[in-house]
Amino acid sequence: MIEAQPDAFPRRGGVEVLVAVGANLGDPAAQIDRALAALGAVPGVEVLARSPLHTTRPVGGPSQADFRNGAVKLRTTLPALALLAVFKELERQAGRDFDGVRDGPRPLDLDLLTYGDQRIDARLLSVPHPRMLDRDFVLAPLADLGVTEADLPPAAERPRVVADPEELRATCRAWVQRGGCRVGLVPTMGALHDGHASLIRRAREECDRVVVTVFVNPLQFGAGEDLERYPRPFEADLARCRAEGADLVFAPPVESMYPTGFCSTVDVGGEAEGLEGGERPGHFRGVATVVARLWSLCGPDRAYFGQKDAQQVAVLRRLHADLGLSGELVECAIVREPDGLALSSRNVYLSAEDRAAAVILFHALAAADRAWQRGVRRVADLLGVAGRIVAGEPRGRLDYLECRRAEDLAVLPDVVPDDGSAVRLLLAVRFGEPSTRLLDNAVLGRGELEGGV
Ligand code: PAF
């Protein structure tokens, strides 16, 4: 039975409709000509314009022949769902097998893209078409009709939520196939805060399409860590992605990221040793594995990571260089609360008292930074200044406090050489029980902590 939505009826005089047409079985051009002639003969349908046919690569589905794709502008007095029924009938007459493989070869495809300015969200029909802005084989023929992306209404579901890795791959590939489309990737574990928002905003400024991944990656949690209680406020995350203008949110179930039989992992040496790597064995294997997988699915021009997890960034820079991953890795500055606490999804675990005490991480960095500016270059002295501040707060338990060479986190000699080496101070402190580990870091003498209290 066809369901009609009350708003899916045309206004008096009919409504303008955009349709995508395609085929890759039989004689595509002849089938499309026949279908459009039959469509124009349906009472209440007038074909106003049709584009030339483009030859395009298939998106998704099994290996198959290239498509011939076009776009058509109609005027119709038919309700949207009645028009859809006409399309289905024409597809059936062209020999389409509706029980065939998903995204498989087909003798005729008629897709309703827009129906005037109406939004329709019925079981059988979503208009504007949710994926039309992602498909070059739709946009290029529409451009022949003088319809540009800016003329099209945003699809109802923006950002589009994708759970299937292969759908992410197909979508990103289709974007890239459109010359000049830069894809930005923002990998996250969700529980998005202003720090994540700053990454998405930067990706939005620098790229044409922005993918945010929301996946709490079990591989990077050790036994006894907070995998189970890690916050997962998906609806709020989606709203945040929408507000920041993300195009696609990739939120896969664990089984599709790591299907049965998955047994490859990525081990990064060097940068992954010590610090977090020392405290959390296997953590960076999990991070590198998931990021390599996300990177290969998306093939971004730019991927964005926050410097709050400085060692993670160093590990991923190494991964990017060693595996020759596509595009560029972009490091983004830490975003802090007004009192200096670095934003983290784990801050929500803190009691009010621990939250107040947690500002010692920032104060410790700021004190070492002032010492650096006074000319202190002995590593033990820099650590002493910072360590005294942490030790003065009984609620905090220090996991590590170290000075490392900024760019690759190499261990420094006792005195920082006067060769322009940039020095990063990194620390991890635990609060409460079960404990919440907070991380922070800064490059000394670079003004990174200015503006804090
Ligand atoms: O920084 C994070 O949120 C995660 O470690 C990352 C990079 C998304 C991988 O799961």
Short mmCIF file of C-alpha atoms and ligand atoms in Angstrom, two decimals:
data_model
loop_
_atom_site.label_atom_id
_atom_site.label_comp_id
_atom_site.label_asym_id
_atom_site.label_seq_id
_atom_site.Cartn_x
_atom_site.Cartn_y
_atom_site.Cartn_z
CA MET A 1 0.00 0.00 0.00
CA ILE A 2 1.29 3.47 -0.84
CA GLU A 3 1.22 5.88 2.11
CA ALA A 4 0.50 9.52 1.31
CA GLN A 5 1.67 12.37 3.50
CA PRO A 6 -0.74 15.28 3.74
CA ASP A 7 1.95 17.70 2.57
CA ALA A 8 2.93 15.61 -0.43
CA PHE A 9 0.35 17.11 -2.77
CA PRO A 10 1.14 19.72 -5.38
CA ARG A 11 -0.08 23.30 -5.14
CA ARG A 12 -2.56 24.45 -7.77
CA GLY A 13 -0.92 24.62 -11.23
CA GLY A 14 1.46 21.83 -10.35
CA VAL A 15 4.87 21.68 -8.83
CA GLU A 16 8.38 21.58 -10.31
CA VAL A 17 10.20 18.36 -9.64
CA LEU A 18 13.81 17.32 -10.19
CA VAL A 19 14.53 13.71 -11.06
CA ALA A 20 17.77 11.76 -11.45
CA VAL A 21 17.74 9.09 -14.14
CA GLY A 22 20.29 6.38 -14.78
CA ALA A 23 20.91 2.91 -16.21
CA ASN A 24 23.82 0.52 -16.78
CA LEU A 25 22.17 -2.62 -18.21
CA GLY A 26 20.99 -3.25 -21.76
CA ASP A 27 20.94 -0.10 -23.89
CA PRO A 28 20.89 2.60 -21.21
CA ALA A 29 20.35 5.60 -23.51
CA ALA A 30 17.45 3.92 -25.35
CA GLN A 31 15.83 2.78 -22.08
CA ILE A 32 16.10 6.27 -20.63
CA ASP A 33 14.64 7.83 -23.81
CA ARG A 34 11.73 5.40 -23.74
CA ALA A 35 11.06 6.00 -20.07
CA LEU A 36 11.09 9.78 -20.40
CA ALA A 37 8.78 9.63 -23.42
CA ALA A 38 6.37 7.44 -21.42
CA LEU A 39 6.68 9.76 -18.42
CA GLY A 40 5.82 12.81 -20.54
CA ALA A 41 2.69 10.99 -21.73
CA VAL A 42 1.36 10.41 -18.19
CA PRO A 43 -1.57 12.75 -17.52
CA GLY A 44 -0.45 15.44 -15.07
CA VAL A 45 3.24 15.19 -15.96
CA GLU A 46 5.09 17.57 -18.29
CA VAL A 47 8.80 17.12 -19.03
CA LEU A 48 10.28 20.65 -18.98
CA ALA A 49 13.95 19.89 -19.59
CA ARG A 50 16.41 17.01 -19.64
CA SER A 51 20.17 17.04 -19.43
CA PRO A 52 22.56 15.20 -21.71
CA LEU A 53 23.64 11.80 -20.35
CA HIS A 54 26.94 11.52 -18.45
CA THR A 55 29.02 8.37 -18.13
CA THR A 56 29.79 7.78 -14.47
CA ARG A 57 31.49 5.19 -12.29
CA PRO A 58 29.13 3.10 -10.12
CA VAL A 59 29.03 4.05 -6.43
CA GLY A 60 28.84 1.04 -4.08
CA GLY A 61 27.50 -2.38 -5.00
CA PRO A 62 29.29 -5.18 -6.85
CA SER A 63 31.69 -4.69 -9.74
CA GLN A 64 29.56 -3.56 -12.70
CA ALA A 65 29.50 -1.45 -15.87
CA ASP A 66 29.61 2.35 -15.84
CA PHE A 67 26.27 4.16 -15.67
CA ARG A 68 24.66 6.63 -18.02
CA ASN A 69 23.15 9.32 -15.81
CA GLY A 70 21.04 12.38 -16.44
CA ALA A 71 18.67 14.79 -14.76
CA VAL A 72 15.14 15.83 -15.67
CA LYS A 73 12.97 18.75 -14.67
CA LEU A 74 9.21 18.03 -14.62
CA ARG A 75 6.07 19.89 -13.79
CA THR A 76 3.40 17.70 -12.27
CA THR A 77 -0.01 17.85 -10.69
CA LEU A 78 0.44 14.32 -9.28
CA PRO A 79 1.00 13.87 -5.56
CA ALA A 80 4.58 12.87 -4.78
CA LEU A 81 3.76 9.29 -3.90
CA ALA A 82 1.66 8.85 -7.04
CA LEU A 83 4.61 10.14 -9.09
CA LEU A 84 6.86 7.68 -7.26
CA ALA A 85 4.44 4.87 -8.20
CA VAL A 86 4.74 5.94 -11.86
CA PHE A 87 8.55 5.80 -11.57
CA LYS A 88 8.40 2.29 -10.09
CA GLU A 89 6.10 1.14 -12.87
CA LEU A 90 8.45 2.53 -15.54
CA GLU A 91 11.42 0.82 -13.84
CA ARG A 92 9.47 -2.43 -13.77
CA GLN A 93 8.56 -2.11 -17.47
CA ALA A 94 12.28 -1.58 -18.25
CA GLY A 95 12.94 -4.98 -16.66
CA ARG A 96 14.23 -3.92 -13.23
CA ASP A 97 14.50 -6.73 -10.68
CA PHE A 98 13.51 -5.22 -7.34
CA ASP A 99 14.76 -8.29 -5.48
CA GLY A 100 18.25 -7.97 -6.99
CA VAL A 101 21.53 -7.08 -5.22
CA ARG A 102 21.56 -3.74 -3.41
CA ASP A 103 23.26 -1.07 -5.57
CA GLY A 104 23.59 -3.70 -8.30
CA PRO A 105 23.32 -3.17 -12.08
CA ARG A 106 19.94 -1.91 -13.31
CA PRO A 107 18.16 -1.17 -16.60
CA LEU A 108 16.49 1.98 -15.21
CA ASP A 109 16.66 4.12 -12.11
CA LEU A 110 14.32 7.07 -11.57
CA ASP A 111 14.95 8.96 -8.33
CA LEU A 112 12.80 11.80 -7.09
CA LEU A 113 15.25 14.45 -5.88
CA THR A 114 13.01 17.39 -5.04
CA TYR A 115 9.28 17.96 -5.07
CA GLY A 116 8.83 21.74 -5.16
CA ASP A 117 10.09 22.96 -1.80
CA GLN A 118 8.31 20.23 0.14
CA ARG A 119 9.90 17.91 2.65
CA ILE A 120 8.50 14.40 2.66
CA ASP A 121 9.54 11.78 5.12
CA ALA A 122 7.43 8.72 4.33
CA ARG A 123 8.32 5.06 4.59
CA LEU A 124 8.76 4.84 0.82
CA LEU A 125 10.09 8.29 0.05
CA SER A 126 12.44 10.89 1.52
CA VAL A 127 12.52 14.21 -0.28
CA PRO A 128 14.77 16.16 -0.74
CA HIS A 129 16.73 13.04 -1.62
CA PRO A 130 19.06 12.40 1.36
CA ARG A 131 22.13 11.60 -0.73
CA MET A 132 21.74 13.93 -3.72
CA LEU A 133 24.38 16.40 -2.50
CA ASP A 134 26.86 13.53 -2.17
CA ARG A 135 26.51 12.24 -5.71
CA ASP A 136 28.42 13.76 -8.57
CA PHE A 137 26.36 11.66 -10.97
CA VAL A 138 23.37 13.68 -9.77
CA LEU A 139 24.99 17.10 -9.41
CA ALA A 140 26.78 17.17 -12.77
CA PRO A 141 23.61 16.57 -14.89
CA LEU A 142 21.66 19.00 -12.69
CA ALA A 143 24.29 21.63 -13.46
CA ASP A 144 23.47 21.12 -17.16
CA LEU A 145 19.92 22.18 -16.29
CA GLY A 146 21.28 25.29 -14.58
CA VAL A 147 20.63 23.88 -11.09
CA THR A 148 23.66 24.29 -8.84
CA GLU A 149 24.29 22.86 -5.40
CA ALA A 150 23.39 26.25 -3.91
CA ASP A 151 19.91 26.05 -5.52
CA LEU A 152 19.14 22.69 -3.93
CA PRO A 153 17.48 22.47 -0.53
CA PRO A 154 19.59 20.71 2.11
CA ALA A 155 18.43 17.14 2.56
CA ALA A 156 16.30 16.54 5.62
CA GLU A 157 18.97 14.48 7.30
CA ARG A 158 22.14 16.59 7.40
CA PRO A 159 24.51 15.44 8.65
CA ARG A 160 23.76 12.07 7.15
CA VAL A 161 24.34 9.30 9.68
CA VAL A 162 26.17 6.31 8.24
CA ALA A 163 26.82 3.09 10.13
CA ASP A 164 28.16 0.91 7.30
CA PRO A 165 31.92 1.30 6.61
CA GLU A 166 31.41 0.52 2.92
CA GLU A 167 28.81 3.26 2.64
CA LEU A 168 31.32 5.70 4.16
CA ARG A 169 33.91 4.56 1.63
CA ALA A 170 31.49 4.87 -1.32
CA THR A 171 30.30 8.32 -0.23
CA CYS A 172 33.81 9.71 0.24
CA ARG A 173 34.92 8.20 -3.04
CA ALA A 174 31.96 9.80 -4.82
CA TRP A 175 32.87 13.17 -3.29
CA VAL A 176 36.48 12.81 -4.37
CA GLN A 177 35.47 11.80 -7.90
CA ARG A 178 34.04 15.30 -8.16
CA GLY A 179 37.20 17.23 -8.96
CA GLY A 180 38.13 19.85 -6.40
CA CYS A 181 36.11 18.38 -3.52
CA ARG A 182 38.31 18.36 -0.39
CA VAL A 183 37.25 15.92 2.30
CA GLY A 184 37.97 16.64 6.00
CA LEU A 185 37.95 13.85 8.61
CA VAL A 186 37.44 14.49 12.34
CA PRO A 187 37.82 11.19 14.24
CA THR A 188 36.24 11.26 17.71
CA MET A 189 34.87 8.92 20.34
CA GLY A 190 31.83 11.18 20.78
CA ALA A 191 30.81 13.02 23.96
CA LEU A 192 31.67 16.06 21.89
CA HIS A 193 32.72 19.30 23.59
CA ASP A 194 33.99 22.68 22.44
CA GLY A 195 37.41 21.15 21.69
CA HIS A 196 35.85 18.76 19.17
CA ALA A 197 33.68 21.60 17.86
CA SER A 198 36.83 23.61 17.13
CA LEU A 199 38.16 20.68 15.04
CA ILE A 200 34.90 20.39 13.10
CA ARG A 201 34.81 24.17 12.55
CA ARG A 202 38.36 24.17 11.22
CA ALA A 203 37.56 21.24 8.91
CA ARG A 204 34.46 23.13 7.75
CA GLU A 205 36.59 26.19 6.93
CA GLU A 206 39.23 24.24 5.05
CA CYS A 207 37.26 21.44 3.32
CA ASP A 208 34.21 21.03 1.10
CA ARG A 209 32.89 17.96 2.92
CA VAL A 210 33.32 17.14 6.60
CA VAL A 211 33.07 13.64 8.09
CA VAL A 212 32.92 13.30 11.88
CA THR A 213 33.38 9.78 13.21
CA VAL A 214 31.78 8.86 16.53
CA PHE A 215 33.11 5.50 17.65
CA VAL A 216 34.12 4.44 21.14
CA ASN A 217 36.96 2.22 20.07
CA PRO A 218 37.25 -0.81 22.38
CA LEU A 219 40.74 -1.62 21.06
CA GLN A 220 42.26 1.40 22.77
CA PHE A 221 40.87 0.64 26.25
CA GLY A 222 42.82 -1.63 28.57
CA ALA A 223 41.36 -4.04 31.13
CA GLY A 224 39.84 -2.11 34.04
CA GLU A 225 39.62 1.14 32.06
CA ASP A 226 36.41 3.10 31.47
CA LEU A 227 35.13 1.49 28.23
CA GLU A 228 31.74 0.61 29.75
CA ARG A 229 31.12 3.95 31.40
CA TYR A 230 32.57 6.11 28.61
CA PRO A 231 29.84 8.71 27.87
CA ARG A 232 27.79 8.06 24.70
CA PRO A 233 25.33 10.97 24.29
CA PHE A 234 24.72 10.26 20.61
CA GLU A 235 21.74 12.60 20.05
CA ALA A 236 23.62 15.52 21.61
CA ASP A 237 26.68 14.66 19.49
CA LEU A 238 24.56 14.65 16.37
CA ALA A 239 23.07 18.02 17.25
CA ARG A 240 26.58 19.39 17.77
CA CYS A 241 27.75 18.02 14.41
CA ARG A 242 24.68 19.58 12.79
CA ALA A 243 25.36 22.94 14.45
CA GLU A 244 28.97 22.89 13.24
CA GLY A 245 27.98 21.98 9.68
CA ALA A 246 29.28 18.40 9.41
CA ASP A 247 28.07 16.61 6.27
CA LEU A 248 28.30 13.05 7.52
CA VAL A 249 28.52 11.37 10.91
CA PHE A 250 30.00 7.91 10.80
CA ALA A 251 28.81 5.92 13.82
CA PRO A 252 29.47 2.24 13.16
CA PRO A 253 28.67 -0.63 15.48
CA VAL A 254 31.75 -2.40 16.86
CA GLU A 255 30.99 -5.53 14.75
CA SER A 256 31.26 -3.62 11.49
CA MET A 257 34.52 -1.90 12.41
CA TYR A 258 35.96 -5.16 13.68
CA PRO A 259 34.03 -7.97 11.96
CA THR A 260 34.54 -11.59 12.92
CA GLY A 261 38.03 -12.62 11.85
CA PHE A 262 39.48 -9.12 12.11
CA CYS A 263 42.99 -9.68 13.45
CA SER A 264 45.27 -7.01 12.00
CA THR A 265 46.63 -4.29 14.22
CA VAL A 266 49.02 -1.42 13.69
CA ASP A 267 51.96 -1.00 16.08
CA VAL A 268 53.76 2.30 16.08
CA GLY A 269 57.17 2.31 17.77
CA GLY A 270 59.20 5.36 18.89
CA GLU A 271 56.62 8.00 19.66
CA ALA A 272 54.27 5.44 21.25
CA GLU A 273 56.82 4.48 23.93
CA GLY A 274 56.65 5.85 27.49
CA LEU A 275 54.19 8.43 28.83
CA GLU A 276 50.66 7.20 27.92
CA GLY A 277 52.21 4.24 26.13
CA GLY A 278 53.94 3.25 29.36
CA GLU A 279 50.85 3.70 31.54
CA ARG A 280 48.38 2.11 29.10
CA PRO A 281 49.99 -0.85 27.29
CA GLY A 282 48.28 -1.49 23.95
CA HIS A 283 46.49 1.87 23.97
CA PHE A 284 48.30 3.31 20.96
CA ARG A 285 47.98 0.03 19.07
CA GLY A 286 44.22 0.49 19.40
CA VAL A 287 44.37 4.16 18.41
CA ALA A 288 46.65 3.55 15.41
CA THR A 289 44.55 0.60 14.23
CA VAL A 290 41.24 2.46 14.32
CA VAL A 291 42.69 5.62 12.80
CA ALA A 292 44.36 3.65 9.99
CA ARG A 293 41.01 1.96 9.30
CA LEU A 294 39.05 5.24 9.37
CA TRP A 295 41.67 6.91 7.21
CA SER A 296 41.52 4.16 4.61
CA LEU A 297 37.70 4.22 4.52
CA CYS A 298 37.50 7.99 4.15
CA GLY A 299 40.70 8.86 2.22
CA PRO A 300 40.65 12.42 3.59
CA ASP A 301 42.50 15.41 2.23
CA ARG A 302 42.87 16.54 5.84
CA ALA A 303 42.34 14.82 9.17
CA TYR A 304 42.06 16.87 12.36
CA PHE A 305 43.33 15.97 15.84
CA GLY A 306 43.57 17.96 19.06
CA GLN A 307 46.91 18.68 20.75
CA LYS A 308 45.43 17.84 24.16
CA ASP A 309 46.46 14.28 23.37
CA ALA A 310 49.94 15.35 22.27
CA GLN A 311 51.42 11.86 22.29
CA GLN A 312 48.50 10.56 20.23
CA VAL A 313 49.18 13.28 17.67
CA ALA A 314 52.90 12.36 17.59
CA VAL A 315 52.02 8.67 17.14
CA LEU A 316 49.54 9.47 14.37
CA ARG A 317 52.02 11.77 12.63
CA ARG A 318 54.47 8.84 12.62
CA LEU A 319 51.73 6.48 11.35
CA HIS A 320 50.79 8.95 8.61
CA ALA A 321 54.40 9.30 7.46
CA ASP A 322 55.37 5.63 7.74
CA LEU A 323 52.30 4.21 6.00
CA GLY A 324 52.12 7.03 3.46
CA LEU A 325 48.50 7.80 4.30
CA SER A 326 46.69 10.23 2.02
CA GLY A 327 46.39 13.95 2.65
CA GLU A 328 47.56 15.93 5.62
CA LEU A 329 47.33 15.56 9.37
CA VAL A 330 46.26 18.83 10.97
CA GLU A 331 47.03 19.51 14.64
CA CYS A 332 44.67 21.85 16.46
CA ALA A 333 45.25 23.86 19.63
CA ILE A 334 43.92 22.77 23.02
CA VAL A 335 40.62 24.39 24.04
CA ARG A 336 40.42 25.27 27.75
CA GLU A 337 37.78 26.18 30.31
CA PRO A 338 38.02 29.77 31.57
CA ASP A 339 40.07 28.55 34.58
CA GLY A 340 42.55 26.76 32.31
CA LEU A 341 41.34 23.13 32.55
CA ALA A 342 41.77 21.46 29.16
CA LEU A 343 38.44 20.24 27.74
CA SER A 344 38.07 16.47 27.77
CA SER A 345 35.13 14.09 27.43
CA ARG A 346 36.26 12.58 30.74
CA ASN A 347 35.85 15.84 32.70
CA VAL A 348 32.21 14.86 33.26
CA TYR A 349 33.37 12.07 35.60
CA LEU A 350 34.86 14.58 38.09
CA SER A 351 33.13 15.41 41.37
CA ALA A 352 32.73 19.13 42.07
CA GLU A 353 35.73 19.03 44.43
CA ASP A 354 37.92 17.15 41.94
CA ARG A 355 36.82 19.49 39.15
CA ALA A 356 38.00 22.45 41.21
CA ALA A 357 41.28 20.71 42.05
CA ALA A 358 41.88 19.65 38.43
CA VAL A 359 43.07 23.14 37.56
CA ILE A 360 46.48 22.13 38.99
CA LEU A 361 47.40 20.61 35.64
CA PHE A 362 47.14 24.01 34.02
CA HIS A 363 48.86 25.75 36.95
CA ALA A 364 51.75 23.28 36.83
CA LEU A 365 52.26 23.93 33.10
CA ALA A 366 51.96 27.68 33.58
CA ALA A 367 54.56 27.67 36.40
CA ALA A 368 57.04 25.71 34.27
CA ASP A 369 56.35 28.05 31.39
CA ARG A 370 57.19 31.07 33.57
CA ALA A 371 60.40 29.33 34.72
CA TRP A 372 61.33 28.69 31.08
CA GLN A 373 60.76 32.35 30.30
CA ARG A 374 63.11 33.24 33.20
CA GLY A 375 65.77 31.16 31.44
CA VAL A 376 65.56 27.86 33.38
CA ARG A 377 66.84 25.08 31.08
CA ARG A 378 67.65 22.24 33.48
CA VAL A 379 64.95 19.61 32.95
CA ALA A 380 64.94 18.63 36.66
CA ASP A 381 64.29 22.26 37.64
CA LEU A 382 61.42 22.66 35.18
CA LEU A 383 59.90 19.42 36.44
CA GLY A 384 60.47 20.50 40.04
CA VAL A 385 58.53 23.73 39.58
CA ALA A 386 55.58 21.91 37.98
CA GLY A 387 55.74 18.89 40.30
CA ARG A 388 55.49 21.03 43.46
CA ILE A 389 52.15 22.40 42.28
CA VAL A 390 50.73 18.92 41.66
CA ALA A 391 52.11 17.64 44.96
CA GLY A 392 50.42 20.55 46.78
CA GLU A 393 46.95 19.24 45.82
CA PRO A 394 46.08 16.14 47.84
CA ARG A 395 43.13 15.22 45.56
CA GLY A 396 45.47 14.66 42.59
CA ARG A 397 47.76 11.62 42.10
CA LEU A 398 50.52 12.14 39.58
CA ASP A 399 50.97 9.40 36.95
CA TYR A 400 53.78 11.13 35.08
CA LEU A 401 55.33 14.51 34.51
CA GLU A 402 57.95 14.76 31.79
CA CYS A 403 59.75 17.19 29.50
CA ARG A 404 60.24 15.86 25.98
CA ARG A 405 61.40 17.28 22.67
CA ALA A 406 58.25 18.86 21.27
CA GLU A 407 58.16 17.52 17.73
CA ASP A 408 58.74 13.80 18.31
CA LEU A 409 58.63 13.45 22.11
CA ALA A 410 62.24 12.22 22.19
CA VAL A 411 63.81 12.12 25.66
CA LEU A 412 65.87 15.25 26.38
CA PRO A 413 69.35 15.50 27.94
CA ASP A 414 69.58 16.93 31.50
CA VAL A 415 69.90 20.45 30.15
CA VAL A 416 67.86 21.53 27.14
CA PRO A 417 70.40 22.29 24.38
CA ASP A 418 70.54 25.87 23.19
CA ASP A 419 69.78 24.88 19.58
CA GLY A 420 66.24 26.17 19.34
CA SER A 421 64.77 22.82 20.49
CA ALA A 422 61.15 23.24 21.45
CA VAL A 423 60.26 21.51 24.73
CA ARG A 424 56.91 20.05 25.62
CA LEU A 425 55.92 19.44 29.23
CA LEU A 426 53.38 16.62 29.57
CA LEU A 427 51.57 15.34 32.61
CA ALA A 428 48.82 12.93 33.64
CA VAL A 429 47.07 13.18 37.00
CA ARG A 430 44.38 10.97 38.52
CA PHE A 431 41.43 12.19 40.59
CA GLY A 432 38.76 10.30 42.55
CA GLU A 433 37.81 6.65 42.76
CA PRO A 434 37.22 5.01 40.31
CA SER A 435 39.93 7.30 39.08
CA THR A 436 39.66 9.77 36.24
CA ARG A 437 42.94 10.40 34.44
CA LEU A 438 43.40 13.89 33.08
CA LEU A 439 46.12 14.80 30.59
CA ASP A 440 47.57 18.14 29.66
CA ASN A 441 50.65 19.52 27.95
CA ALA A 442 52.18 22.66 26.51
CA VAL A 443 55.23 23.69 24.53
CA LEU A 444 57.18 25.98 26.87
CA GLY A 445 57.81 29.59 25.96
CA ARG A 446 55.32 29.64 23.08
CA GLY A 447 52.55 31.62 24.73
CA GLU A 448 50.24 28.58 24.54
CA LEU A 449 49.00 29.17 28.09
CA GLU A 450 48.40 32.88 27.82
CA GLY A 451 44.90 34.03 28.58
CA GLY A 452 44.52 31.42 31.34
CA VAL A 453 44.41 32.39 35.00
O1 PAF B 1 41.21 11.10 20.44
C1 PAF B 1 40.25 10.30 20.33
O2 PAF B 1 39.09 10.64 20.58
C2 PAF B 1 40.52 8.87 19.90
O3 PAF B 1 41.70 8.39 20.43
C3 PAF B 1 40.49 8.70 18.37
C4 PAF B 1 41.62 9.47 17.69
C5 PAF B 1 39.16 9.16 17.83
C6 PAF B 1 40.67 7.23 18.03
O4 PAF B 1 39.67 6.45 18.58
#
